[in-house]
């Protein structure tokens, strides 16, 4: 009889980036590695299913298991009222459940459990997390980690945080890095580069790119302050949806007198990102805390030189293929950007090193490790 694995796929159909991308790529890679003869059946659990349209299933051994109940209602039922509603109420019988988004729901006794923890920024950098979200995370994540049979950390930095902050036994944690898809590669065709510049109103102006939700943790205020010290001919492009306290970032642009030089593009579709990365003079990622830092990896895959924070998981991702700086040091951030902009040889060296570095991170490799982990837990 095929083993039955439940996967929380809610974020995949609700979030374009972040955990949504992680969940989509994870399932897509599992499907590519799981032929029909594989003795595994996947059941994709989706909350708030009445609000979204479900895409085509990725393979013959995958099935939807949706509920119209929202995540908020499920949280009330599970964590406030403590009702004994196992996840199997919606998925049917399971041998293993993989919670891909921090929170492990109640499962029927005897079901093996796995939870992915993407970061502990709400513990390490609490002032950068929305208070309501911080309370939920601090209540639910430690419990999920304690109750799970095994935990996936998306970086060694996150693994160390779990050990230090939650006293999680090291042998209970496996590090499975994110990957980067083949779509992210250098775009050199002049027509594609011209098209993306035209689409976003960039003309022929050289620009620095940064990407991520506009929120305190992304440290855009320091980036804007550092950018103010650079050549006035440059533009700064920030790609990302408005998040918590986004107004502070917008106000910093005005305070620094950079209105018209800093452009906020909001969400940008995946099919435009490789050309946008490739058109940029460099990519800057000064985040205060990242559990992984996928945009830096995508930029490197596209051959764009990277300046990144030297904190949390970013040194693991970037390695020696970019310039790492203290994200709290505005002068150091400005100096790193100036150095890269002025040194053509260094830009070329880091572009090549970045592509080689990015090639080491694949979703297929991650899925192969995940399959091994599933089988170990099921044995």
Short mmCIF file of C-alpha atoms in Angstrom, two decimals:
data_model
loop_
_atom_site.label_atom_id
_atom_site.label_comp_id
_atom_site.label_asym_id
_atom_site.label_seq_id
_atom_site.Cartn_x
_atom_site.Cartn_y
_atom_site.Cartn_z
CA UNK A 1 0.00 0.00 0.00
CA UNK A 2 1.32 3.46 -0.92
CA UNK A 3 2.33 5.70 1.96
CA UNK A 4 0.07 8.74 2.25
CA UNK A 5 1.77 12.12 2.79
CA UNK A 6 -0.14 15.30 3.53
CA UNK A 7 1.45 18.64 2.61
CA UNK A 8 0.16 22.05 3.67
CA UNK A 9 -0.15 23.81 0.30
CA UNK A 10 -2.13 26.84 1.53
CA UNK A 11 0.68 29.38 1.12
CA UNK A 12 1.38 28.12 -2.40
CA UNK A 13 -1.99 29.28 -3.69
CA UNK A 14 -2.18 32.46 -1.59
CA UNK A 15 1.32 33.97 -1.68
CA UNK A 16 3.28 34.76 -4.82
CA UNK A 17 6.64 34.98 -3.07
CA UNK A 18 8.29 33.77 0.11
CA UNK A 19 6.73 30.64 1.62
CA UNK A 20 4.32 30.48 -1.28
CA UNK A 21 7.18 30.07 -3.75
CA UNK A 22 8.88 27.56 -1.43
CA UNK A 23 5.75 25.38 -1.25
CA UNK A 24 5.10 25.50 -5.00
CA UNK A 25 8.67 24.65 -5.96
CA UNK A 26 8.86 21.90 -3.34
CA UNK A 27 5.75 20.15 -4.69
CA UNK A 28 6.76 20.67 -8.33
CA UNK A 29 10.18 19.11 -7.67
CA UNK A 30 8.64 16.22 -5.71
CA UNK A 31 6.33 15.53 -8.65
CA UNK A 32 9.29 15.45 -11.04
CA UNK A 33 11.07 12.94 -8.79
CA UNK A 34 8.00 10.81 -8.05
CA UNK A 35 7.01 8.52 -10.94
CA UNK A 36 3.77 6.60 -10.71
CA UNK A 37 5.58 3.52 -9.48
CA UNK A 38 6.76 5.48 -6.42
CA UNK A 39 4.91 4.12 -3.40
CA UNK A 40 3.88 7.58 -2.19
CA UNK A 41 0.58 9.42 -2.45
CA UNK A 42 0.48 13.16 -1.81
CA UNK A 43 -2.54 15.00 -0.45
CA UNK A 44 -2.33 18.77 -0.76
CA UNK A 45 -4.19 20.52 2.04
CA UNK A 46 -5.48 24.03 1.23
CA UNK A 47 -7.28 26.28 3.73
CA UNK A 48 -9.54 29.15 2.57
CA UNK A 49 -10.10 27.16 -0.60
CA UNK A 50 -13.30 29.06 -1.38
CA UNK A 51 -11.25 32.20 -2.05
CA UNK A 52 -8.83 30.78 -4.60
CA UNK A 53 -8.88 28.70 -7.75
CA UNK A 54 -6.76 25.60 -7.49
CA UNK A 55 -4.24 25.00 -10.30
CA UNK A 56 -3.75 21.72 -12.13
CA UNK A 57 -2.33 18.94 -10.00
CA UNK A 58 1.40 18.42 -10.57
CA UNK A 59 1.22 14.64 -11.00
CA UNK A 60 -1.00 11.53 -10.94
CA UNK A 61 -0.09 10.67 -7.35
CA UNK A 62 -1.24 14.09 -6.05
CA UNK A 63 -4.77 14.99 -4.89
CA UNK A 64 -6.39 18.15 -3.54
CA UNK A 65 -7.72 18.17 0.01
CA UNK A 66 -9.27 21.64 0.42
CA UNK A 67 -11.40 23.25 3.11
CA UNK A 68 -13.35 26.50 2.98
CA UNK A 69 -12.38 27.22 6.58
CA UNK A 70 -9.89 30.08 6.81
CA UNK A 71 -6.57 29.85 8.60
CA UNK A 72 -7.95 32.18 11.27
CA UNK A 73 -10.88 29.87 11.97
CA UNK A 74 -8.67 26.82 11.98
CA UNK A 75 -6.33 28.51 14.45
CA UNK A 76 -9.27 29.27 16.73
CA UNK A 77 -10.51 25.70 16.57
CA UNK A 78 -7.10 24.17 17.12
CA UNK A 79 -5.22 26.54 19.40
CA UNK A 80 -7.91 28.43 21.35
CA UNK A 81 -10.80 26.00 21.64
CA UNK A 82 -8.52 22.96 21.48
CA UNK A 83 -11.08 20.99 19.53
CA UNK A 84 -9.86 17.50 18.56
CA UNK A 85 -10.18 18.16 14.83
CA UNK A 86 -7.28 16.31 13.29
CA UNK A 87 -5.96 17.43 9.91
CA UNK A 88 -7.25 14.06 8.67
CA UNK A 89 -10.75 15.55 8.95
CA UNK A 90 -9.97 17.09 5.56
CA UNK A 91 -7.10 15.04 4.16
CA UNK A 92 -8.36 11.57 4.96
CA UNK A 93 -5.95 8.91 6.32
CA UNK A 94 -2.30 9.96 6.43
CA UNK A 95 0.97 8.32 7.36
CA UNK A 96 2.91 11.60 7.49
CA UNK A 97 2.00 15.29 7.49
CA UNK A 98 4.44 18.01 6.36
CA UNK A 99 3.61 21.47 7.71
CA UNK A 100 5.41 23.80 5.28
CA UNK A 101 4.55 27.10 6.98
CA UNK A 102 5.67 26.98 10.64
CA UNK A 103 2.40 25.68 12.14
CA UNK A 104 1.76 22.00 12.85
CA UNK A 105 -1.96 21.18 13.14
CA UNK A 106 -3.33 18.38 15.32
CA UNK A 107 -2.90 14.97 13.71
CA UNK A 108 -4.32 11.57 14.46
CA UNK A 109 -2.14 9.60 16.92
CA UNK A 110 0.41 7.53 15.07
CA UNK A 111 0.85 10.04 12.22
CA UNK A 112 4.44 11.09 11.66
CA UNK A 113 5.00 14.85 11.47
CA UNK A 114 7.47 17.25 9.88
CA UNK A 115 7.51 21.05 10.12
CA UNK A 116 9.50 23.58 8.09
CA UNK A 117 10.78 26.60 10.03
CA UNK A 118 11.80 29.40 7.67
CA UNK A 119 13.30 31.77 10.22
CA UNK A 120 13.06 32.99 13.80
CA UNK A 121 13.19 36.71 12.96
CA UNK A 122 10.29 37.32 15.34
CA UNK A 123 12.61 36.22 18.16
CA UNK A 124 15.92 37.61 16.89
CA UNK A 125 14.52 40.94 15.58
CA UNK A 126 11.18 41.32 17.41
CA UNK A 127 10.93 45.05 16.69
CA UNK A 128 10.71 44.27 12.96
CA UNK A 129 7.67 41.99 13.28
CA UNK A 130 4.05 43.14 13.47
CA UNK A 131 2.99 42.76 17.14
CA UNK A 132 -0.10 40.64 16.44
CA UNK A 133 1.84 38.30 14.17
CA UNK A 134 4.69 38.17 16.66
CA UNK A 135 2.35 37.00 19.44
CA UNK A 136 0.95 34.22 17.25
CA UNK A 137 4.36 33.06 16.12
CA UNK A 138 5.78 33.08 19.63
CA UNK A 139 2.82 31.02 20.82
CA UNK A 140 2.53 28.49 18.01
CA UNK A 141 5.99 27.96 16.53
CA UNK A 142 7.74 26.67 19.69
CA UNK A 143 4.85 24.25 20.24
CA UNK A 144 4.98 23.05 16.63
CA UNK A 145 8.74 22.48 16.88
CA UNK A 146 8.36 20.55 20.16
CA UNK A 147 5.54 18.37 18.87
CA UNK A 148 6.95 17.55 15.43
CA UNK A 149 8.88 14.34 14.93
CA UNK A 150 11.38 16.24 12.83
CA UNK A 151 12.12 19.84 11.79
CA UNK A 152 13.41 21.27 8.52
CA UNK A 153 15.50 24.45 8.78
CA UNK A 154 16.10 26.28 5.50
CA UNK A 155 19.62 27.29 6.52
CA UNK A 156 22.30 26.46 9.07
CA UNK A 157 21.68 29.87 10.64
CA UNK A 158 18.04 28.91 11.27
CA UNK A 159 19.14 25.52 12.61
CA UNK A 160 21.46 27.23 15.08
CA UNK A 161 18.64 29.58 16.12
CA UNK A 162 16.36 26.60 16.79
CA UNK A 163 19.04 24.97 18.94
CA UNK A 164 19.89 28.15 20.85
CA UNK A 165 16.46 29.76 21.24
CA UNK A 166 14.21 26.69 21.52
CA UNK A 167 16.72 24.16 22.83
CA UNK A 168 15.75 21.85 19.97
CA UNK A 169 17.93 18.71 19.89
CA UNK A 170 20.39 19.06 16.97
CA UNK A 171 19.61 15.56 15.70
CA UNK A 172 15.96 16.55 15.30
CA UNK A 173 16.79 19.19 12.67
CA UNK A 174 17.77 18.79 9.01
CA UNK A 175 18.96 21.69 6.85
CA UNK A 176 17.39 21.69 3.38
CA UNK A 177 18.33 24.76 1.35
CA UNK A 178 16.06 26.47 -1.13
CA UNK A 179 16.82 26.22 -4.82
CA UNK A 180 16.67 28.55 -7.78
CA UNK A 181 14.74 27.66 -10.93
CA UNK A 182 16.25 27.48 -14.41
CA UNK A 183 14.23 30.58 -15.38
CA UNK A 184 16.71 32.67 -13.43
CA UNK A 185 19.69 33.03 -15.73
CA UNK A 186 21.41 35.99 -17.39
CA UNK A 187 19.28 37.80 -19.95
CA UNK A 188 21.57 39.21 -22.63
CA UNK A 189 19.15 39.71 -25.53
CA UNK A 190 18.97 43.50 -26.11
CA UNK A 191 15.28 43.36 -27.05
CA UNK A 192 14.29 41.63 -23.78
CA UNK A 193 16.32 44.08 -21.71
CA UNK A 194 14.88 47.05 -23.62
CA UNK A 195 11.37 45.67 -23.21
CA UNK A 196 11.60 45.37 -19.43
CA UNK A 197 13.11 48.83 -19.18
CA UNK A 198 10.29 50.24 -21.29
CA UNK A 199 7.62 48.37 -19.34
CA UNK A 200 8.78 49.82 -16.03
CA UNK A 201 9.71 53.27 -17.29
CA UNK A 202 13.45 52.96 -16.68
CA UNK A 203 14.70 54.28 -20.02
CA UNK A 204 18.46 53.86 -20.33
CA UNK A 205 19.22 55.00 -16.76
CA UNK A 206 21.57 52.74 -14.75
CA UNK A 207 19.90 51.41 -11.61
CA UNK A 208 20.46 49.47 -8.42
CA UNK A 209 17.88 46.81 -7.61
CA UNK A 210 16.52 45.51 -4.32
CA UNK A 211 13.64 43.12 -3.79
CA UNK A 212 11.42 42.18 -0.86
CA UNK A 213 8.27 43.20 0.98
CA UNK A 214 8.51 46.80 2.20
CA UNK A 215 8.77 46.25 5.95
CA UNK A 216 11.29 47.13 8.71
CA UNK A 217 13.19 43.82 8.51
CA UNK A 218 14.27 44.54 4.92
CA UNK A 219 16.19 47.63 6.12
CA UNK A 220 15.25 49.84 3.18
CA UNK A 221 15.71 53.02 5.20
CA UNK A 222 19.44 52.36 5.57
CA UNK A 223 19.64 51.40 1.88
CA UNK A 224 18.02 54.69 0.90
CA UNK A 225 20.39 56.65 3.15
CA UNK A 226 23.38 54.87 1.59
CA UNK A 227 22.02 55.38 -1.93
CA UNK A 228 21.82 59.14 -1.28
CA UNK A 229 25.64 59.22 -1.21
CA UNK A 230 25.99 57.72 -4.70
CA UNK A 231 26.15 59.25 -8.18
CA UNK A 232 22.96 61.27 -8.84
CA UNK A 233 22.71 59.68 -12.29
CA UNK A 234 21.73 56.38 -10.65
CA UNK A 235 18.22 55.19 -9.82
CA UNK A 236 17.19 52.81 -7.05
CA UNK A 237 14.45 50.30 -7.87
CA UNK A 238 12.65 48.52 -5.02
CA UNK A 239 10.43 45.59 -5.98
CA UNK A 240 7.98 44.33 -3.37
CA UNK A 241 4.50 44.73 -1.97
CA UNK A 242 3.68 47.15 0.83
CA UNK A 243 4.06 45.50 4.21
CA UNK A 244 3.99 46.52 7.83
CA UNK A 245 5.25 50.11 8.43
CA UNK A 246 5.91 50.66 4.72
CA UNK A 247 5.25 54.39 5.20
CA UNK A 248 8.59 54.83 6.98
CA UNK A 249 10.43 53.74 3.83
CA UNK A 250 8.44 56.12 1.62
CA UNK A 251 9.03 58.96 4.09
CA UNK A 252 12.79 58.27 4.07
CA UNK A 253 12.88 58.85 0.31
CA UNK A 254 11.33 62.28 0.76
CA UNK A 255 13.52 63.10 3.77
CA UNK A 256 16.66 62.31 1.75
CA UNK A 257 15.45 64.40 -1.22
CA UNK A 258 15.37 61.35 -3.51
CA UNK A 259 11.85 61.64 -4.90
CA UNK A 260 12.08 60.75 -8.58
CA UNK A 261 15.28 58.70 -8.14
CA UNK A 262 13.81 55.90 -6.02
CA UNK A 263 11.14 53.83 -7.77
CA UNK A 264 8.73 51.43 -6.07
CA UNK A 265 7.37 48.85 -8.50
CA UNK A 266 5.24 46.80 -6.12
CA UNK A 267 4.83 43.15 -7.04
CA UNK A 268 6.58 42.10 -10.26
CA UNK A 269 5.63 38.89 -12.05
CA UNK A 270 8.19 36.08 -12.09
CA UNK A 271 8.56 36.18 -15.87
CA UNK A 272 9.86 39.78 -15.71
CA UNK A 273 12.32 39.22 -12.85
CA UNK A 274 15.24 37.61 -14.76
CA UNK A 275 15.38 40.53 -17.21
CA UNK A 276 15.03 43.06 -14.39
CA UNK A 277 17.85 41.42 -12.39
CA UNK A 278 20.00 41.28 -15.53
CA UNK A 279 19.38 44.94 -16.41
CA UNK A 280 20.45 46.12 -12.95
CA UNK A 281 24.01 47.35 -12.36
CA UNK A 282 23.97 45.51 -9.05
CA UNK A 283 21.59 43.93 -6.55
CA UNK A 284 21.55 45.06 -2.91
CA UNK A 285 20.00 43.04 -0.09
CA UNK A 286 20.68 44.72 3.26
CA UNK A 287 18.13 42.74 5.28
CA UNK A 288 18.48 42.65 9.05
CA UNK A 289 17.48 38.98 9.18
CA UNK A 290 16.76 36.27 6.60
CA UNK A 291 16.09 32.59 7.14
CA UNK A 292 17.50 32.04 3.65
CA UNK A 293 17.41 35.03 1.28
CA UNK A 294 16.16 33.72 -2.07
CA UNK A 295 16.32 37.07 -3.97
CA UNK A 296 20.08 37.22 -3.47
CA UNK A 297 20.39 33.73 -4.96
CA UNK A 298 18.15 34.67 -7.91
CA UNK A 299 20.25 37.76 -8.61
CA UNK A 300 23.46 35.72 -8.57
CA UNK A 301 21.90 33.16 -10.93
CA UNK A 302 21.18 36.04 -13.33
CA UNK A 303 24.81 37.18 -13.22
CA UNK A 304 24.09 40.36 -11.26
CA UNK A 305 26.76 41.38 -8.70
CA UNK A 306 25.42 41.31 -5.14
CA UNK A 307 25.92 43.41 -2.02
CA UNK A 308 24.25 41.73 0.95
CA UNK A 309 23.95 41.82 4.71
CA UNK A 310 26.54 39.86 6.67
CA UNK A 311 23.89 38.69 9.16
CA UNK A 312 21.77 35.56 9.60
CA UNK A 313 21.67 33.16 6.61
CA UNK A 314 22.90 35.52 3.89
CA UNK A 315 26.62 34.65 4.28
CA UNK A 316 25.64 30.99 3.71
CA UNK A 317 23.80 31.85 0.52
CA UNK A 318 26.16 34.44 -0.95
CA UNK A 319 29.43 32.94 0.27
CA UNK A 320 32.42 34.65 -1.37
CA UNK A 321 30.41 35.44 -4.50
CA UNK A 322 29.29 38.87 -3.27
CA UNK A 323 30.22 41.71 -0.94
CA UNK A 324 28.91 41.28 2.61
CA UNK A 325 28.45 44.33 4.86
CA UNK A 326 27.04 45.24 8.25
CA UNK A 327 23.44 46.26 7.46
CA UNK A 328 23.44 48.78 10.32
CA UNK A 329 26.47 50.63 8.88
CA UNK A 330 25.19 53.07 6.26
CA UNK A 331 28.68 54.25 5.30
CA UNK A 332 29.90 50.67 4.76
CA UNK A 333 26.84 49.93 2.61
CA UNK A 334 27.45 53.03 0.48
CA UNK A 335 31.15 52.18 0.17
CA UNK A 336 30.42 48.62 -1.00
CA UNK A 337 28.00 49.86 -3.65
CA UNK A 338 30.44 52.56 -4.81
CA UNK A 339 33.26 50.05 -5.02
CA UNK A 340 31.27 47.66 -7.20
CA UNK A 341 29.96 50.42 -9.45
CA UNK A 342 33.49 51.74 -10.02
CA UNK A 343 35.30 48.42 -10.49
CA UNK A 344 34.32 46.69 -13.73
CA UNK A 345 36.69 43.77 -13.15
CA UNK A 346 35.26 43.11 -9.70
CA UNK A 347 31.71 43.24 -11.05
CA UNK A 348 32.58 40.70 -13.73
CA UNK A 349 34.39 38.47 -11.22
CA UNK A 350 31.44 38.48 -8.82
CA UNK A 351 28.94 37.95 -11.64
CA UNK A 352 30.76 34.77 -12.67
CA UNK A 353 31.26 33.61 -9.10
CA UNK A 354 27.60 34.27 -8.34
CA UNK A 355 26.40 32.11 -11.22
CA UNK A 356 28.65 29.26 -10.11
CA UNK A 357 27.45 29.65 -6.52
CA UNK A 358 23.77 29.71 -7.49
CA UNK A 359 24.17 26.53 -9.53
CA UNK A 360 24.82 24.67 -6.26
CA UNK A 361 21.26 25.37 -5.05
CA UNK A 362 18.54 23.44 -6.90
CA UNK A 363 14.95 22.55 -6.04
CA UNK A 364 15.58 19.09 -7.44
CA UNK A 365 18.42 18.56 -4.99
CA UNK A 366 16.27 19.81 -2.13
CA UNK A 367 13.38 17.52 -3.15
CA UNK A 368 15.71 14.50 -3.30
CA UNK A 369 16.82 15.22 0.27
CA UNK A 370 13.20 15.70 1.29
CA UNK A 371 12.17 12.36 -0.21
CA UNK A 372 14.93 10.66 1.76
CA UNK A 373 13.69 12.38 4.90
CA UNK A 374 10.08 11.32 4.23
CA UNK A 375 11.20 7.72 3.80
CA UNK A 376 13.29 7.83 6.98
CA UNK A 377 10.33 9.12 8.98
CA UNK A 378 8.03 6.50 7.47
CA UNK A 379 10.36 3.56 8.17
#
